[in-house]
Structure formats: structure tokens, C-alpha cells
mmCIF file of C-alpha atoms in Angstrom:
data_model
loop_
_atom_site.group_PDB
_atom_site.id
_atom_site.type_symbol
_atom_site.label_atom_id
_atom_site.label_comp_id
_atom_site.label_asym_id
_atom_site.label_seq_id
_atom_site.Cartn_x
_atom_site.Cartn_y
_atom_site.Cartn_z
ATOM 1 C CA MET P 1 224.439 151.121 23.545
ATOM 2 C CA TYR P 2 222.970 147.675 24.202
ATOM 3 C CA GLN P 3 222.284 145.489 21.198
ATOM 4 C CA PRO P 4 219.439 142.890 21.403
ATOM 5 C CA LEU P 5 220.403 139.269 21.078
ATOM 6 C CA ASN P 6 219.506 137.549 17.909
ATOM 7 C CA VAL P 7 218.979 133.870 18.588
ATOM 8 C CA PHE P 8 217.863 131.712 15.721
ATOM 9 C CA GLY P 9 216.954 134.719 13.767
ATOM 10 C CA LEU P 10 214.677 136.116 16.497
ATOM 11 C CA SER P 11 215.368 139.231 18.274
ATOM 12 C CA ASN P 12 214.502 139.126 21.920
ATOM 13 C CA VAL P 13 215.260 141.718 24.386
ATOM 14 C CA LEU P 14 215.310 140.253 27.795
ATOM 15 C CA SER P 15 215.632 142.497 30.677
ATOM 16 C CA ASN P 16 216.827 141.510 34.083
ATOM 17 C CA GLU P 17 213.272 141.578 35.331
ATOM 18 C CA HIS P 18 212.156 139.049 32.786
ATOM 19 C CA ILE P 19 215.014 136.758 33.662
ATOM 20 C CA ASN P 20 214.198 137.068 37.367
ATOM 21 C CA TYR P 21 210.548 136.175 36.700
ATOM 22 C CA GLN P 22 211.510 133.234 34.573
ATOM 23 C CA LEU P 23 213.945 131.966 37.203
ATOM 24 C CA MET P 24 211.310 132.398 39.876
ATOM 25 C CA LEU P 25 208.787 130.545 37.740
ATOM 26 C CA LEU P 26 211.295 127.757 37.176
ATOM 27 C CA MET P 27 211.979 127.522 40.930
ATOM 28 C CA ILE P 28 208.254 127.451 41.690
ATOM 29 C CA THR P 29 207.756 124.700 39.105
ATOM 30 C CA VAL P 30 210.590 122.643 40.614
ATOM 31 C CA LEU P 31 209.117 123.121 44.116
ATOM 32 C CA VAL P 32 205.635 122.120 42.949
ATOM 33 C CA ILE P 33 207.060 118.989 41.316
ATOM 34 C CA TYR P 34 209.063 118.194 44.477
ATOM 35 C CA PHE P 35 206.012 118.624 46.741
ATOM 36 C CA ALA P 36 203.890 116.580 44.328
ATOM 37 C CA LEU P 37 206.421 113.756 44.449
ATOM 38 C CA GLU P 38 206.633 113.958 48.257
ATOM 39 C CA PHE P 39 202.832 113.981 48.549
ATOM 40 C CA ASP P 40 202.585 111.028 46.168
ATOM 41 C CA SER P 41 205.165 109.104 48.223
ATOM 42 C CA GLU P 42 203.362 109.830 51.501
ATOM 43 C CA TYR P 43 200.008 109.052 49.875
ATOM 44 C CA MET P 44 201.293 105.685 48.660
ATOM 45 C CA THR P 45 202.716 104.885 52.129
ATOM 46 C CA ALA P 46 199.423 105.867 53.785
ATOM 47 C CA ARG P 47 197.478 103.819 51.236
ATOM 48 C CA ALA P 48 199.705 100.782 51.856
ATOM 49 C CA ARG P 49 199.195 101.172 55.610
ATOM 50 C CA LYS P 50 195.433 101.494 55.116
ATOM 51 C CA ILE P 51 195.395 98.264 53.090
ATOM 52 C CA GLU P 52 197.526 96.529 55.736
ATOM 53 C CA VAL P 53 195.203 97.695 58.528
ATOM 54 C CA LYS P 54 192.168 96.564 56.535
ATOM 55 C CA GLU P 55 193.735 93.101 56.076
ATOM 56 C CA LYS P 56 194.532 92.889 59.806
ATOM 57 C CA ILE P 57 190.958 93.865 60.680
ATOM 58 C CA GLU P 58 189.617 91.173 58.351
ATOM 59 C CA GLU P 59 191.971 88.621 59.919
ATOM 60 C CA LEU P 60 190.855 89.645 63.413
ATOM 61 C CA ASN P 61 187.203 89.376 62.352
ATOM 62 C CA ARG P 62 187.829 85.847 61.050
ATOM 63 C CA GLU P 63 189.562 84.910 64.307
ATOM 64 C CA ASN P 64 186.723 86.451 66.348
ATOM 65 C CA HIS P 65 184.242 84.406 64.326
ATOM 66 C CA LEU P 66 186.230 81.229 65.013
ATOM 67 C CA ILE P 67 186.384 82.089 68.720
ATOM 68 C CA ALA P 68 182.616 82.645 68.769
ATOM 69 C CA LEU P 69 182.090 79.237 67.128
ATOM 70 C CA GLN P 70 184.387 77.616 69.682
ATOM 71 C CA GLN P 71 182.540 79.304 72.546
ATOM 72 C CA GLU P 72 179.239 78.041 71.165
ATOM 73 C CA LYS P 73 180.673 74.526 70.881
ATOM 74 C CA LEU P 74 181.982 74.719 74.467
ATOM 75 C CA LYS P 75 178.549 75.805 75.703
ATOM 76 C CA GLU P 76 176.961 72.830 73.921
ATOM 77 C CA LEU P 77 179.542 70.450 75.412
ATOM 78 C CA ASN P 78 179.036 71.971 78.871
ATOM 79 C CA THR P 79 175.274 71.556 78.597
ATOM 80 C CA SER P 80 175.716 67.970 77.421
ATOM 81 C CA LEU P 81 178.057 67.190 80.317
ATOM 82 C CA GLU P 82 175.696 68.801 82.826
ATOM 83 C CA ASN P 83 172.854 66.631 81.507
ATOM 84 C CA LYS P 84 174.989 63.473 81.697
ATOM 85 C CA ILE P 85 176.062 64.363 85.236
ATOM 86 C CA ALA P 86 172.452 64.953 86.279
ATOM 87 C CA ILE P 87 171.427 61.592 84.811
ATOM 88 C CA ARG P 88 174.324 59.809 86.534
ATOM 89 C CA VAL P 89 173.589 61.492 89.867
ATOM 90 C CA GLY P 90 169.970 60.346 89.561
ATOM 91 C CA GLU P 91 171.122 56.791 88.854
ATOM 92 C CA LEU P 92 173.474 56.860 91.852
ATOM 93 C CA ILE P 93 170.752 58.200 94.151
ATOM 94 C CA LYS P 94 168.420 55.440 92.972
ATOM 95 C CA SER P 95 171.137 52.806 93.516
ATOM 96 C CA ASN P 96 171.923 54.158 96.990
ATOM 97 C CA ARG P 97 168.242 53.983 97.918
ATOM 98 C CA LYS P 98 168.065 50.373 96.741
ATOM 99 C CA ILE P 99 171.197 49.497 98.702
ATOM 100 C CA SER P 100 169.868 51.217 101.837
ATOM 101 C CA LYS P 101 166.542 49.428 101.479
ATOM 102 C CA TYR P 102 168.324 46.099 101.028
ATOM 103 C CA LEU P 103 170.480 46.724 104.094
ATOM 104 C CA ARG P 104 167.452 47.643 106.221
ATOM 105 C CA ILE P 105 165.548 44.556 105.084
ATOM 106 C CA SER P 106 168.627 42.363 105.547
ATOM 107 C CA ALA P 107 169.234 43.743 109.027
ATOM 108 C CA ARG P 108 165.644 42.969 110.058
ATOM 109 C CA GLU P 109 165.772 39.503 108.599
ATOM 110 C CA ILE P 110 169.317 38.706 109.701
ATOM 111 C CA SER P 111 168.898 39.757 113.333
ATOM 112 C CA PRO P 112 166.535 36.894 114.342
ATOM 113 C CA ALA P 113 168.435 34.400 112.192
ATOM 114 C CA VAL P 114 171.763 35.362 113.771
ATOM 115 C CA THR P 115 170.365 34.905 117.270
ATOM 116 C CA ASP P 116 168.935 31.525 116.313
ATOM 117 C CA LEU P 117 172.235 30.539 114.677
ATOM 118 C CA MET P 118 174.218 31.480 117.794
ATOM 119 C CA GLU P 119 171.905 29.392 119.978
ATOM 120 C CA ARG P 120 172.297 26.330 117.752
ATOM 121 C CA ILE P 121 176.066 26.721 117.648
ATOM 122 C CA GLU P 122 176.200 26.912 121.438
ATOM 123 C CA HIS P 123 174.023 23.831 121.681
ATOM 124 C CA LEU P 124 176.217 21.901 119.212
ATOM 125 C CA SER P 125 179.488 22.911 120.818
ATOM 126 C CA ASN P 126 178.219 22.012 124.312
ATOM 127 C CA SER P 127 176.960 18.631 123.194
ATOM 128 C CA ASN P 128 179.922 17.719 121.024
ATOM 129 C CA SER P 129 183.512 18.765 121.636
ATOM 130 C CA SER P 130 185.028 17.337 118.491
ATOM 131 C CA GLU P 131 187.452 19.238 116.291
ATOM 132 C CA TYR P 132 184.712 19.690 113.743
ATOM 133 C CA SER P 133 182.426 21.405 116.245
ATOM 134 C CA VAL P 134 185.271 23.757 117.307
ATOM 135 C CA TRP P 135 185.875 24.687 113.681
ATOM 136 C CA LEU P 136 182.137 25.098 113.106
ATOM 137 C CA ARG P 137 181.850 27.359 116.153
ATOM 138 C CA LYS P 138 184.747 29.608 114.967
ATOM 139 C CA SER P 139 183.254 29.886 111.479
ATOM 140 C CA ALA P 140 179.816 30.643 112.836
ATOM 141 C CA VAL P 141 181.155 33.327 115.186
ATOM 142 C CA LYS P 142 182.931 35.003 112.233
ATOM 143 C CA LEU P 143 179.733 34.801 110.187
ATOM 144 C CA VAL P 144 177.665 36.280 112.995
ATOM 145 C CA ASN P 145 180.210 39.087 113.475
ATOM 146 C CA SER P 146 180.066 39.859 109.736
ATOM 147 C CA PHE P 147 176.267 40.004 109.790
ATOM 148 C CA THR P 148 176.316 42.180 112.878
ATOM 149 C CA LYS P 149 178.830 44.536 111.315
ATOM 150 C CA MET P 150 176.774 44.742 108.122
ATOM 151 C CA LYS P 151 173.675 45.446 110.204
ATOM 152 C CA TYR P 152 175.297 48.395 112.014
ATOM 153 C CA ASP P 153 177.116 49.726 108.915
ATOM 154 C CA GLY P 154 173.861 49.786 106.951
ATOM 155 C CA ARG P 155 172.083 52.142 109.362
#
């Protein structure tokens, strides 16, 4: 017949069923430890990714803030430039009006003087045919042509 084992002075009778249960319990314990380690590894990876994503989001928020500040600065510069352009356009319009007014006044005042000048030149050149009077006539004709051109360009 079967004699129980005496280990360390204890007598234990272990049947095959008990051994099977103990082996199954050992296997379950090993599996639980394995799954716990796998879960811990995946959890740590997911946590690291979550931290990385959070850092990226913070970086993007900082960059968005900087972009918003730059856009605000550009709007201020644009407004400033628009104001300077409007002021300069006003100055140019005022200057153009003054120039037009001057040209109109000059044309009215020059017209009679040019006619009178031409008559005197004709009189001088008819009465005196010296080299000086020829030169004076050429210069006067050029001057009259310049005044006439200015008169018609100013209109």
C-alpha cells in the first residue's frame, strides 16, 4: 500500500488532485503576474505619450499666442501705414491744387506779357540788324515758346 511522505517530520498526503490544483494555481499566479507586468508596461508607455502630447499642446499654445501677438502688431502697423498714406495723399492733393492754381494764374499773366514781348522783339529786330539783336530774337523766341508750352501743359 501507499505510504505518506514524511518531509521535515510532517506527514502530508498529497493526492494527484491536490497537485493539479496547486499547479493550476501556480500557473494562474504566473499569468496574473505576466499580465500585470504587460499592463504596467503599456500603462507607462501610454502615460509617457500623454505627457508628450500635453507638452506638444502647451508648445502649440505658446506658438499660437506668439502668432496672435504678431497679428496684432501687424494690424497696428497696417493702421499706422494707412494713416501715413492718407496724410501724404492729402498733402499731395493740396500741393497739386497749389501748382494748378499757380499755373492758371501764370498762364493768365504770361499770355499778355508774351504777346507784348514778341511785339517788342519784332520792333527791335526790324530796327536793328546787329548780331546782338539776332541773338536777342532767338533767345526771346525760345522764352516765348517755353511760356506757351507751360501755359498749355498747365491746363
